[in-house]
Amino acid sequence: MSTWSEQSLDKRLGEINLADVIERVQRGGSSPVVYVSIDDSTSSKDKDTHALEGVDWQHDHNASGRNTPKYKKGMVHVSCRVQIGNHSVPFAYRLYLRAKTVRNLNRGRAKEERLRFQTKYQLVREMLQQLQPLLPKEWRVYVLFDSWYASAKLLKFVRRQGKRWFCLGAIKSNRILDGKRLSQWNKDLKHKHYDSVELKTVTGSKHTYLTRSITGRLNEVPFDVCVVISKRHPRDSHPKYYLCTDTSLSAAKY
């Protein structure tokens, strides 16, 4: 009996679906912007689950407090979804196993069947390497992610995929830009002018955000990036920070 391979399956199905979308778009004669969304999620299981190899105790970010970590049984997978115009397709999935989980599973496996631990960054890199040759080189590509993926390694890797590949996503306030934490930039700029950005939700409601943009170099990133500080109101003490490696975009385009 052949062994089922998650990676070979998602490669086959993901490439078929994406090829169909690319063909439709190219028939229309357009050169669209491509959005590649990277995210991870946990499929929760009962705490007594033990027979499923990929299930283990996972850190529950939503339930945890600053000094009170919470855990739950589950299986974590990292996904890659591609949106081109009005078309959105799931491209690839990778199962994420903690290093401890991999060690435990390998104890019961023959040497040739042992698993290799991969970080979430390595899984994302693997999926983007699979995607890159499938997209037309003249198309503009933005890789989207939350702050957990905004590492210098990923920013540099995406940059190497081509001059039309960019990163766009959230970033943590403790990152260093031009020698200063982003949270400090927010304090130093508190008397500077805000740009108002109005966004409309899918339900039709509108929200206005106050933004400031800074262009500079993040630690360990050898090219300029733009960081937008976004507030709900002038006295908002917990602003959100967003990063883009395409410095030509305005905050309204983020």
mmCIF file of N, CA and C in Angstrom, residues 45-164:
data_model
loop_
_atom_site.group_PDB
_atom_site.id
_atom_site.type_symbol
_atom_site.label_atom_id
_atom_site.label_comp_id
_atom_site.label_asym_id
_atom_site.label_seq_id
_atom_site.Cartn_x
_atom_site.Cartn_y
_atom_site.Cartn_z
ATOM 1 N N LYS A 45 -8.982 19.660 19.407
ATOM 2 C CA LYS A 45 -9.417 18.295 19.682
ATOM 3 C C LYS A 45 -9.686 18.148 21.178
ATOM 4 N N ASP A 46 -10.403 17.095 21.522
ATOM 5 C CA ASP A 46 -10.657 16.806 22.925
ATOM 6 C C ASP A 46 -9.340 16.555 23.657
ATOM 7 N N LYS A 47 -9.274 16.968 24.920
ATOM 8 C CA LYS A 47 -8.023 16.851 25.674
ATOM 9 C C LYS A 47 -7.567 15.403 25.860
ATOM 10 N N ASP A 48 -8.474 14.439 25.712
ATOM 11 C CA ASP A 48 -8.103 13.030 25.863
ATOM 12 C C ASP A 48 -7.651 12.389 24.557
ATOM 13 N N THR A 49 -7.639 13.152 23.451
ATOM 14 C CA THR A 49 -7.196 12.604 22.161
ATOM 15 C C THR A 49 -5.712 12.240 22.229
ATOM 16 N N HIS A 50 -5.367 11.009 21.837
ATOM 17 C CA HIS A 50 -3.960 10.596 21.884
ATOM 18 C C HIS A 50 -3.554 9.714 20.710
ATOM 19 N N ALA A 51 -4.525 9.208 19.947
ATOM 20 C CA ALA A 51 -4.199 8.267 18.876
ATOM 21 C C ALA A 51 -3.865 8.956 17.549
ATOM 22 N N LEU A 52 -4.165 10.234 17.420
ATOM 23 C CA LEU A 52 -3.852 10.966 16.188
ATOM 24 C C LEU A 52 -2.449 11.546 16.299
ATOM 25 N N GLU A 53 -1.559 11.164 15.400
ATOM 26 C CA GLU A 53 -0.139 11.507 15.540
ATOM 27 C C GLU A 53 0.135 13.009 15.570
ATOM 28 N N GLY A 54 -0.599 13.773 14.789
ATOM 29 C CA GLY A 54 -0.315 15.204 14.704
ATOM 30 C C GLY A 54 -0.886 16.026 15.840
ATOM 31 N N VAL A 55 -1.694 15.412 16.706
ATOM 32 C CA VAL A 55 -2.345 16.147 17.789
ATOM 33 C C VAL A 55 -1.433 16.199 19.010
ATOM 34 N N ASP A 56 -1.304 17.406 19.578
ATOM 35 C CA ASP A 56 -0.486 17.593 20.784
ATOM 36 C C ASP A 56 -0.995 18.851 21.485
ATOM 37 N N TRP A 57 -0.420 19.136 22.650
ATOM 38 C CA TRP A 57 -0.778 20.366 23.347
ATOM 39 C C TRP A 57 -0.186 21.561 22.612
ATOM 40 N N GLN A 58 -1.043 22.537 22.316
ATOM 41 C CA GLN A 58 -0.631 23.727 21.574
ATOM 42 C C GLN A 58 -0.902 24.972 22.417
ATOM 43 N N HIS A 59 -0.044 25.962 22.268
ATOM 44 C CA HIS A 59 -0.249 27.235 22.975
ATOM 45 C C HIS A 59 -1.481 27.928 22.421
ATOM 46 N N ASP A 60 -2.390 28.328 23.291
ATOM 47 C CA ASP A 60 -3.621 29.004 22.891
ATOM 48 C C ASP A 60 -3.431 30.511 23.055
ATOM 49 N N HIS A 61 -3.113 31.190 21.940
ATOM 50 C CA HIS A 61 -2.813 32.620 21.995
ATOM 51 C C HIS A 61 -4.022 33.440 22.422
ATOM 52 N N ASN A 62 -5.214 33.024 22.022
ATOM 53 C CA ASN A 62 -6.410 33.801 22.332
ATOM 54 C C ASN A 62 -6.784 33.722 23.806
ATOM 55 N N ALA A 63 -6.575 32.564 24.421
ATOM 56 C CA ALA A 63 -6.970 32.377 25.819
ATOM 57 C C ALA A 63 -5.883 32.803 26.802
ATOM 58 N N SER A 64 -4.649 32.926 26.332
ATOM 59 C CA SER A 64 -3.533 33.237 27.231
ATOM 60 C C SER A 64 -3.494 34.709 27.608
ATOM 61 N N GLY A 65 -3.073 34.964 28.838
ATOM 62 C CA GLY A 65 -2.817 36.324 29.270
ATOM 63 C C GLY A 65 -1.327 36.604 29.212
ATOM 64 N N ARG A 66 -0.915 37.786 29.649
ATOM 65 C CA ARG A 66 0.498 38.159 29.565
ATOM 66 C C ARG A 66 1.381 37.208 30.367
ATOM 67 N N ASN A 67 0.945 36.825 31.560
ATOM 68 C CA ASN A 67 1.738 35.932 32.403
ATOM 69 C C ASN A 67 1.020 34.621 32.717
ATOM 70 N N THR A 68 -0.028 34.339 31.965
ATOM 71 C CA THR A 68 -0.801 33.112 32.208
ATOM 72 C C THR A 68 -1.021 32.362 30.901
ATOM 73 N N PRO A 69 -0.015 31.629 30.441
ATOM 74 C CA PRO A 69 -0.174 30.882 29.183
ATOM 75 C C PRO A 69 -1.210 29.775 29.316
ATOM 76 N N LYS A 70 -1.989 29.579 28.274
ATOM 77 C CA LYS A 70 -2.993 28.526 28.217
ATOM 78 C C LYS A 70 -2.678 27.595 27.057
ATOM 79 N N TYR A 71 -3.038 26.330 27.208
ATOM 80 C CA TYR A 71 -2.769 25.343 26.171
ATOM 81 C C TYR A 71 -4.033 24.532 25.883
ATOM 82 N N LYS A 72 -4.094 23.998 24.669
ATOM 83 C CA LYS A 72 -5.207 23.136 24.306
ATOM 84 C C LYS A 72 -4.718 22.058 23.354
ATOM 85 N N LYS A 73 -5.425 20.936 23.336
ATOM 86 C CA LYS A 73 -5.076 19.865 22.415
ATOM 87 C C LYS A 73 -5.533 20.258 21.006
ATOM 88 N N GLY A 74 -4.682 19.999 20.025
ATOM 89 C CA GLY A 74 -5.072 20.337 18.673
ATOM 90 C C GLY A 74 -3.997 20.013 17.665
ATOM 91 N N MET A 75 -4.289 20.331 16.426
ATOM 92 C CA MET A 75 -3.368 20.105 15.315
ATOM 93 C C MET A 75 -3.215 21.429 14.562
ATOM 94 N N VAL A 76 -1.986 21.860 14.352
ATOM 95 C CA VAL A 76 -1.725 23.157 13.727
ATOM 96 C C VAL A 76 -1.331 22.968 12.263
ATOM 97 N N HIS A 77 -1.948 23.762 11.395
ATOM 98 C CA HIS A 77 -1.507 23.755 10.002
ATOM 99 C C HIS A 77 -1.299 25.188 9.522
ATOM 100 N N VAL A 78 -0.341 25.346 8.641
ATOM 101 C CA VAL A 78 -0.028 26.635 8.021
ATOM 102 C C VAL A 78 -0.583 26.608 6.608
ATOM 103 N N SER A 79 -1.295 27.663 6.228
ATOM 104 C CA SER A 79 -1.956 27.673 4.925
ATOM 105 C C SER A 79 -1.468 28.824 4.055
ATOM 106 N N CYS A 80 -1.626 28.630 2.767
ATOM 107 C CA CYS A 80 -1.278 29.644 1.769
ATOM 108 C C CYS A 80 -2.459 29.767 0.806
ATOM 109 N N ARG A 81 -3.078 30.929 0.777
ATOM 110 C CA ARG A 81 -4.212 31.187 -0.113
ATOM 111 C C ARG A 81 -3.834 32.286 -1.094
ATOM 112 N N VAL A 82 -4.246 32.146 -2.333
ATOM 113 C CA VAL A 82 -3.894 33.100 -3.384
ATOM 114 C C VAL A 82 -5.162 33.763 -3.913
ATOM 115 N N GLN A 83 -5.148 35.099 -3.960
ATOM 116 C CA GLN A 83 -6.262 35.852 -4.534
ATOM 117 C C GLN A 83 -5.765 36.650 -5.722
ATOM 118 N N ILE A 84 -6.447 36.466 -6.845
ATOM 119 C CA ILE A 84 -6.137 37.192 -8.078
ATOM 120 C C ILE A 84 -7.437 37.798 -8.581
ATOM 121 N N GLY A 85 -7.562 39.111 -8.497
ATOM 122 C CA GLY A 85 -8.825 39.744 -8.865
ATOM 123 C C GLY A 85 -9.942 39.239 -7.970
ATOM 124 N N ASN A 86 -11.013 38.753 -8.584
ATOM 125 C CA ASN A 86 -12.152 38.225 -7.828
ATOM 126 C C ASN A 86 -12.018 36.745 -7.520
ATOM 127 N N HIS A 87 -10.905 36.148 -7.916
ATOM 128 C CA HIS A 87 -10.703 34.714 -7.725
ATOM 129 C C HIS A 87 -9.818 34.468 -6.506
ATOM 130 N N SER A 88 -10.256 33.590 -5.619
ATOM 131 C CA SER A 88 -9.477 33.237 -4.437
ATOM 132 C C SER A 88 -9.443 31.717 -4.309
ATOM 133 N N VAL A 89 -8.219 31.165 -4.237
ATOM 134 C CA VAL A 89 -8.094 29.707 -4.176
ATOM 135 C C VAL A 89 -7.119 29.301 -3.069
ATOM 136 N N PRO A 90 -7.425 28.218 -2.335
ATOM 137 C CA PRO A 90 -6.438 27.662 -1.405
ATOM 138 C C PRO A 90 -5.338 26.992 -2.207
ATOM 139 N N PHE A 91 -4.095 27.394 -1.958
ATOM 140 C CA PHE A 91 -2.993 26.874 -2.766
ATOM 141 C C PHE A 91 -2.259 25.725 -2.101
ATOM 142 N N ALA A 92 -1.911 25.874 -0.804
ATOM 143 C CA ALA A 92 -1.120 24.833 -0.148
ATOM 144 C C ALA A 92 -1.355 24.854 1.356
ATOM 145 N N TYR A 93 -1.145 23.694 1.969
ATOM 146 C CA TYR A 93 -1.224 23.542 3.424
ATOM 147 C C TYR A 93 -0.017 22.740 3.881
ATOM 148 N N ARG A 94 0.467 23.059 5.079
ATOM 149 C CA ARG A 94 1.533 22.270 5.677
ATOM 150 C C ARG A 94 1.191 22.038 7.148
ATOM 151 N N LEU A 95 1.362 20.814 7.601
ATOM 152 C CA LEU A 95 1.156 20.486 8.998
ATOM 153 C C LEU A 95 2.374 20.935 9.801
ATOM 154 N N TYR A 96 2.132 21.675 10.891
ATOM 155 C CA TYR A 96 3.225 22.118 11.759
ATOM 156 C C TYR A 96 3.257 21.252 13.009
ATOM 157 N N LEU A 97 4.421 20.672 13.292
ATOM 158 C CA LEU A 97 4.630 19.867 14.487
ATOM 159 C C LEU A 97 5.734 20.495 15.325
ATOM 160 N N ARG A 98 5.496 20.619 16.628
ATOM 161 C CA ARG A 98 6.529 21.146 17.515
ATOM 162 C C ARG A 98 7.735 20.208 17.531
ATOM 163 N N ALA A 99 8.897 20.750 17.868
ATOM 164 C CA ALA A 99 10.113 19.927 17.899
ATOM 165 C C ALA A 99 9.947 18.758 18.866
ATOM 166 N N LYS A 100 9.311 19.001 20.015
ATOM 167 C CA LYS A 100 9.088 17.939 20.998
ATOM 168 C C LYS A 100 8.175 16.856 20.430
ATOM 169 N N THR A 101 7.146 17.273 19.676
ATOM 170 C CA THR A 101 6.233 16.309 19.055
ATOM 171 C C THR A 101 6.980 15.443 18.049
ATOM 172 N N VAL A 102 7.849 16.066 17.249
ATOM 173 C CA VAL A 102 8.621 15.319 16.254
ATOM 174 C C VAL A 102 9.524 14.298 16.944
ATOM 175 N N ARG A 103 10.178 14.704 18.021
ATOM 176 C CA ARG A 103 11.048 13.768 18.743
ATOM 177 C C ARG A 103 10.249 12.581 19.282
ATOM 178 N N ASN A 104 9.076 12.839 19.841
ATOM 179 C CA ASN A 104 8.249 11.761 20.383
ATOM 180 C C ASN A 104 7.792 10.805 19.294
ATOM 181 N N LEU A 105 7.403 11.348 18.143
ATOM 182 C CA LEU A 105 6.936 10.503 17.044
ATOM 183 C C LEU A 105 8.077 9.670 16.459
ATOM 184 N N ASN A 106 9.269 10.241 16.412
ATOM 185 C CA ASN A 106 10.402 9.537 15.817
ATOM 186 C C ASN A 106 10.883 8.354 16.663
ATOM 187 N N ARG A 107 10.542 8.349 17.940
ATOM 188 C CA ARG A 107 10.950 7.232 18.790
ATOM 189 C C ARG A 107 10.336 5.911 18.323
ATOM 190 N N GLY A 108 9.176 5.986 17.713
ATOM 191 C CA GLY A 108 8.525 4.766 17.260
ATOM 192 C C GLY A 108 8.644 4.509 15.779
ATOM 193 N N ARG A 109 9.543 5.214 15.117
ATOM 194 C CA ARG A 109 9.693 5.079 13.663
ATOM 195 C C ARG A 109 11.062 4.534 13.294
ATOM 196 N N ALA A 110 11.079 3.816 12.166
ATOM 197 C CA ALA A 110 12.365 3.368 11.627
ATOM 198 C C ALA A 110 13.149 4.588 11.147
ATOM 199 N N LYS A 111 14.463 4.453 11.046
ATOM 200 C CA LYS A 111 15.325 5.582 10.707
ATOM 201 C C LYS A 111 14.900 6.248 9.406
ATOM 202 N N GLU A 112 14.560 5.435 8.390
ATOM 203 C CA GLU A 112 14.196 5.992 7.083
ATOM 204 C C GLU A 112 12.811 6.650 7.088
ATOM 205 N N GLU A 113 12.027 6.463 8.139
ATOM 206 C CA GLU A 113 10.689 7.035 8.215
ATOM 207 C C GLU A 113 10.592 8.199 9.205
ATOM 208 N N ARG A 114 11.720 8.604 9.773
ATOM 209 C CA ARG A 114 11.678 9.655 10.778
ATOM 210 C C ARG A 114 11.344 11.015 10.163
ATOM 211 N N LEU A 115 10.631 11.798 10.943
ATOM 212 C CA LEU A 115 10.209 13.116 10.517
ATOM 213 C C LEU A 115 11.316 14.133 10.748
ATOM 214 N N ARG A 116 11.265 15.222 9.999
ATOM 215 C CA ARG A 116 12.234 16.307 10.164
ATOM 216 C C ARG A 116 11.493 17.536 10.671
ATOM 217 N N PHE A 117 11.969 18.102 11.767
ATOM 218 C CA PHE A 117 11.312 19.290 12.312
ATOM 219 C C PHE A 117 11.493 20.463 11.360
ATOM 220 N N GLN A 118 10.404 21.203 11.126
ATOM 221 C CA GLN A 118 10.446 22.417 10.322
ATOM 222 C C GLN A 118 9.732 23.534 11.062
ATOM 223 N N THR A 119 10.359 24.694 11.113
ATOM 224 C CA THR A 119 9.722 25.854 11.713
ATOM 225 C C THR A 119 8.609 26.352 10.795
ATOM 226 N N LYS A 120 7.769 27.228 11.333
ATOM 227 C CA LYS A 120 6.707 27.799 10.496
ATOM 228 C C LYS A 120 7.313 28.615 9.357
ATOM 229 N N TYR A 121 8.419 29.298 9.617
ATOM 230 C CA TYR A 121 9.096 30.033 8.545
ATOM 231 C C TYR A 121 9.520 29.090 7.423
ATOM 232 N N GLN A 122 10.075 27.940 7.769
ATOM 233 C CA GLN A 122 10.509 26.984 6.752
ATOM 234 C C GLN A 122 9.333 26.443 5.953
ATOM 235 N N LEU A 123 8.199 26.239 6.606
ATOM 236 C CA LEU A 123 7.006 25.765 5.909
ATOM 237 C C LEU A 123 6.485 26.827 4.939
ATOM 238 N N VAL A 124 6.481 28.088 5.385
ATOM 239 C CA VAL A 124 6.038 29.184 4.523
ATOM 240 C C VAL A 124 6.977 29.327 3.333
ATOM 241 N N ARG A 125 8.252 29.272 3.595
ATOM 242 C CA ARG A 125 9.247 29.378 2.520
ATOM 243 C C ARG A 125 9.042 28.271 1.482
ATOM 244 N N GLU A 126 8.776 27.069 1.951
ATOM 245 C CA GLU A 126 8.555 25.930 1.055
ATOM 246 C C GLU A 126 7.348 26.173 0.148
ATOM 247 N N MET A 127 6.256 26.706 0.715
ATOM 248 C CA MET A 127 5.054 26.971 -0.082
ATOM 249 C C MET A 127 5.267 28.102 -1.078
ATOM 250 N N LEU A 128 5.983 29.146 -0.667
ATOM 251 C CA LEU A 128 6.253 30.249 -1.590
ATOM 252 C C LEU A 128 7.188 29.821 -2.715
ATOM 253 N N GLN A 129 8.130 28.938 -2.424
ATOM 254 C CA GLN A 129 8.999 28.396 -3.469
ATOM 255 C C GLN A 129 8.199 27.586 -4.479
ATOM 256 N N GLN A 130 7.182 26.913 -4.002
ATOM 257 C CA GLN A 130 6.295 26.161 -4.884
ATOM 258 C C GLN A 130 5.452 27.086 -5.755
ATOM 259 N N LEU A 131 5.054 28.228 -5.180
ATOM 260 C CA LEU A 131 4.178 29.163 -5.882
ATOM 261 C C LEU A 131 4.907 30.034 -6.893
ATOM 262 N N GLN A 132 6.101 30.489 -6.554
ATOM 263 C CA GLN A 132 6.789 31.526 -7.341
ATOM 264 C C GLN A 132 6.879 31.234 -8.838
ATOM 265 N N PRO A 133 7.298 30.030 -9.276
ATOM 266 C CA PRO A 133 7.428 29.805 -10.722
ATOM 267 C C PRO A 133 6.097 29.714 -11.464
ATOM 268 N N LEU A 134 4.991 29.648 -10.750
ATOM 269 C CA LEU A 134 3.682 29.499 -11.389
ATOM 270 C C LEU A 134 3.057 30.834 -11.772
ATOM 271 N N LEU A 135 3.516 31.924 -11.146
ATOM 272 C CA LEU A 135 2.930 33.234 -11.397
ATOM 273 C C LEU A 135 3.698 33.974 -12.488
ATOM 274 N N PRO A 136 3.003 34.632 -13.416
ATOM 275 C CA PRO A 136 3.684 35.427 -14.451
ATOM 276 C C PRO A 136 4.589 36.479 -13.815
ATOM 277 N N LYS A 137 5.771 36.646 -14.367
ATOM 278 C CA LYS A 137 6.769 37.537 -13.764
ATOM 279 C C LYS A 137 6.339 38.993 -13.773
ATOM 280 N N GLU A 138 5.456 39.378 -14.702
ATOM 281 C CA GLU A 138 5.057 40.786 -14.778
ATOM 282 C C GLU A 138 3.957 41.140 -13.772
ATOM 283 N N TRP A 139 3.405 40.160 -13.069
ATOM 284 C CA TRP A 139 2.352 40.431 -12.092
ATOM 285 C C TRP A 139 2.966 40.902 -10.774
ATOM 286 N N ARG A 140 2.270 41.818 -10.134
ATOM 287 C CA ARG A 140 2.714 42.344 -8.843
ATOM 288 C C ARG A 140 2.175 41.442 -7.737
ATOM 289 N N VAL A 141 3.038 41.026 -6.811
ATOM 290 C CA VAL A 141 2.665 40.054 -5.781
ATOM 291 C C VAL A 141 2.911 40.639 -4.393
ATOM 292 N N TYR A 142 1.879 40.562 -3.541
ATOM 293 C CA TYR A 142 2.001 40.990 -2.150
ATOM 294 C C TYR A 142 1.752 39.789 -1.247
ATOM 295 N N VAL A 143 2.719 39.478 -0.408
ATOM 296 C CA VAL A 143 2.587 38.381 0.556
ATOM 297 C C VAL A 143 2.075 38.990 1.857
ATOM 298 N N LEU A 144 0.898 38.531 2.298
ATOM 299 C CA LEU A 144 0.221 39.085 3.465
ATOM 300 C C LEU A 144 0.384 38.164 4.669
ATOM 301 N N PHE A 145 0.574 38.757 5.855
ATOM 302 C CA PHE A 145 0.739 37.933 7.057
ATOM 303 C C PHE A 145 0.480 38.781 8.293
ATOM 304 N N ASP A 146 0.347 38.110 9.453
ATOM 305 C CA ASP A 146 0.245 38.845 10.712
ATOM 306 C C ASP A 146 1.640 39.004 11.312
ATOM 307 N N SER A 147 1.704 39.621 12.495
ATOM 308 C CA SER A 147 3.000 39.999 13.061
ATOM 309 C C SER A 147 3.874 38.800 13.430
ATOM 310 N N TRP A 148 3.288 37.604 13.577
ATOM 311 C CA TRP A 148 4.083 36.430 13.927
ATOM 312 C C TRP A 148 5.016 36.012 12.791
ATOM 313 N N TYR A 149 4.719 36.453 11.573
ATOM 314 C CA TYR A 149 5.517 36.046 10.411
ATOM 315 C C TYR A 149 6.425 37.157 9.882
ATOM 316 N N ALA A 150 6.406 38.327 10.515
ATOM 317 C CA ALA A 150 7.148 39.477 9.977
ATOM 318 C C ALA A 150 8.624 39.438 10.356
ATOM 319 N N SER A 151 9.269 38.312 10.141
ATOM 320 C CA SER A 151 10.687 38.189 10.488
ATOM 321 C C SER A 151 11.560 38.769 9.380
ATOM 322 N N ALA A 152 12.774 39.151 9.756
ATOM 323 C CA ALA A 152 13.726 39.647 8.761
ATOM 324 C C ALA A 152 14.008 38.580 7.706
ATOM 325 N N LYS A 153 14.053 37.322 8.127
ATOM 326 C CA LYS A 153 14.334 36.234 7.179
ATOM 327 C C LYS A 153 13.256 36.150 6.108
ATOM 328 N N LEU A 154 11.984 36.259 6.517
ATOM 329 C CA LEU A 154 10.908 36.152 5.530
ATOM 330 C C LEU A 154 10.876 37.368 4.611
ATOM 331 N N LEU A 155 11.108 38.567 5.170
ATOM 332 C CA LEU A 155 11.135 39.769 4.333
ATOM 333 C C LEU A 155 12.201 39.654 3.255
ATOM 334 N N LYS A 156 13.373 39.177 3.640
ATOM 335 C CA LYS A 156 14.470 39.047 2.671
ATOM 336 C C LYS A 156 14.189 37.941 1.664
ATOM 337 N N PHE A 157 13.580 36.858 2.130
ATOM 338 C CA PHE A 157 13.270 35.758 1.209
ATOM 339 C C PHE A 157 12.268 36.204 0.144
ATOM 340 N N VAL A 158 11.214 36.902 0.554
ATOM 341 C CA VAL A 158 10.213 37.373 -0.412
ATOM 342 C C VAL A 158 10.855 38.333 -1.401
ATOM 343 N N ARG A 159 11.733 39.174 -0.922
ATOM 344 C CA ARG A 159 12.435 40.135 -1.790
ATOM 345 C C ARG A 159 13.209 39.398 -2.885
ATOM 346 N N ARG A 160 13.794 38.249 -2.548
ATOM 347 C CA ARG A 160 14.599 37.506 -3.518
ATOM 348 C C ARG A 160 13.761 36.830 -4.600
ATOM 349 N N GLN A 161 12.449 36.785 -4.432
ATOM 350 C CA GLN A 161 11.601 36.118 -5.428
ATOM 351 C C GLN A 161 11.405 36.960 -6.687
ATOM 352 N N GLY A 162 11.743 38.229 -6.628
ATOM 353 C CA GLY A 162 11.629 39.082 -7.807
ATOM 354 C C GLY A 162 11.348 40.520 -7.420
ATOM 355 N N LYS A 163 11.622 41.435 -8.320
ATOM 356 C CA LYS A 163 11.485 42.859 -8.013
ATOM 357 C C LYS A 163 10.036 43.290 -7.867
ATOM 358 N N ARG A 164 9.092 42.433 -8.257
ATOM 359 C CA ARG A 164 7.672 42.761 -8.122
ATOM 360 C C ARG A 164 7.003 41.986 -6.988
#
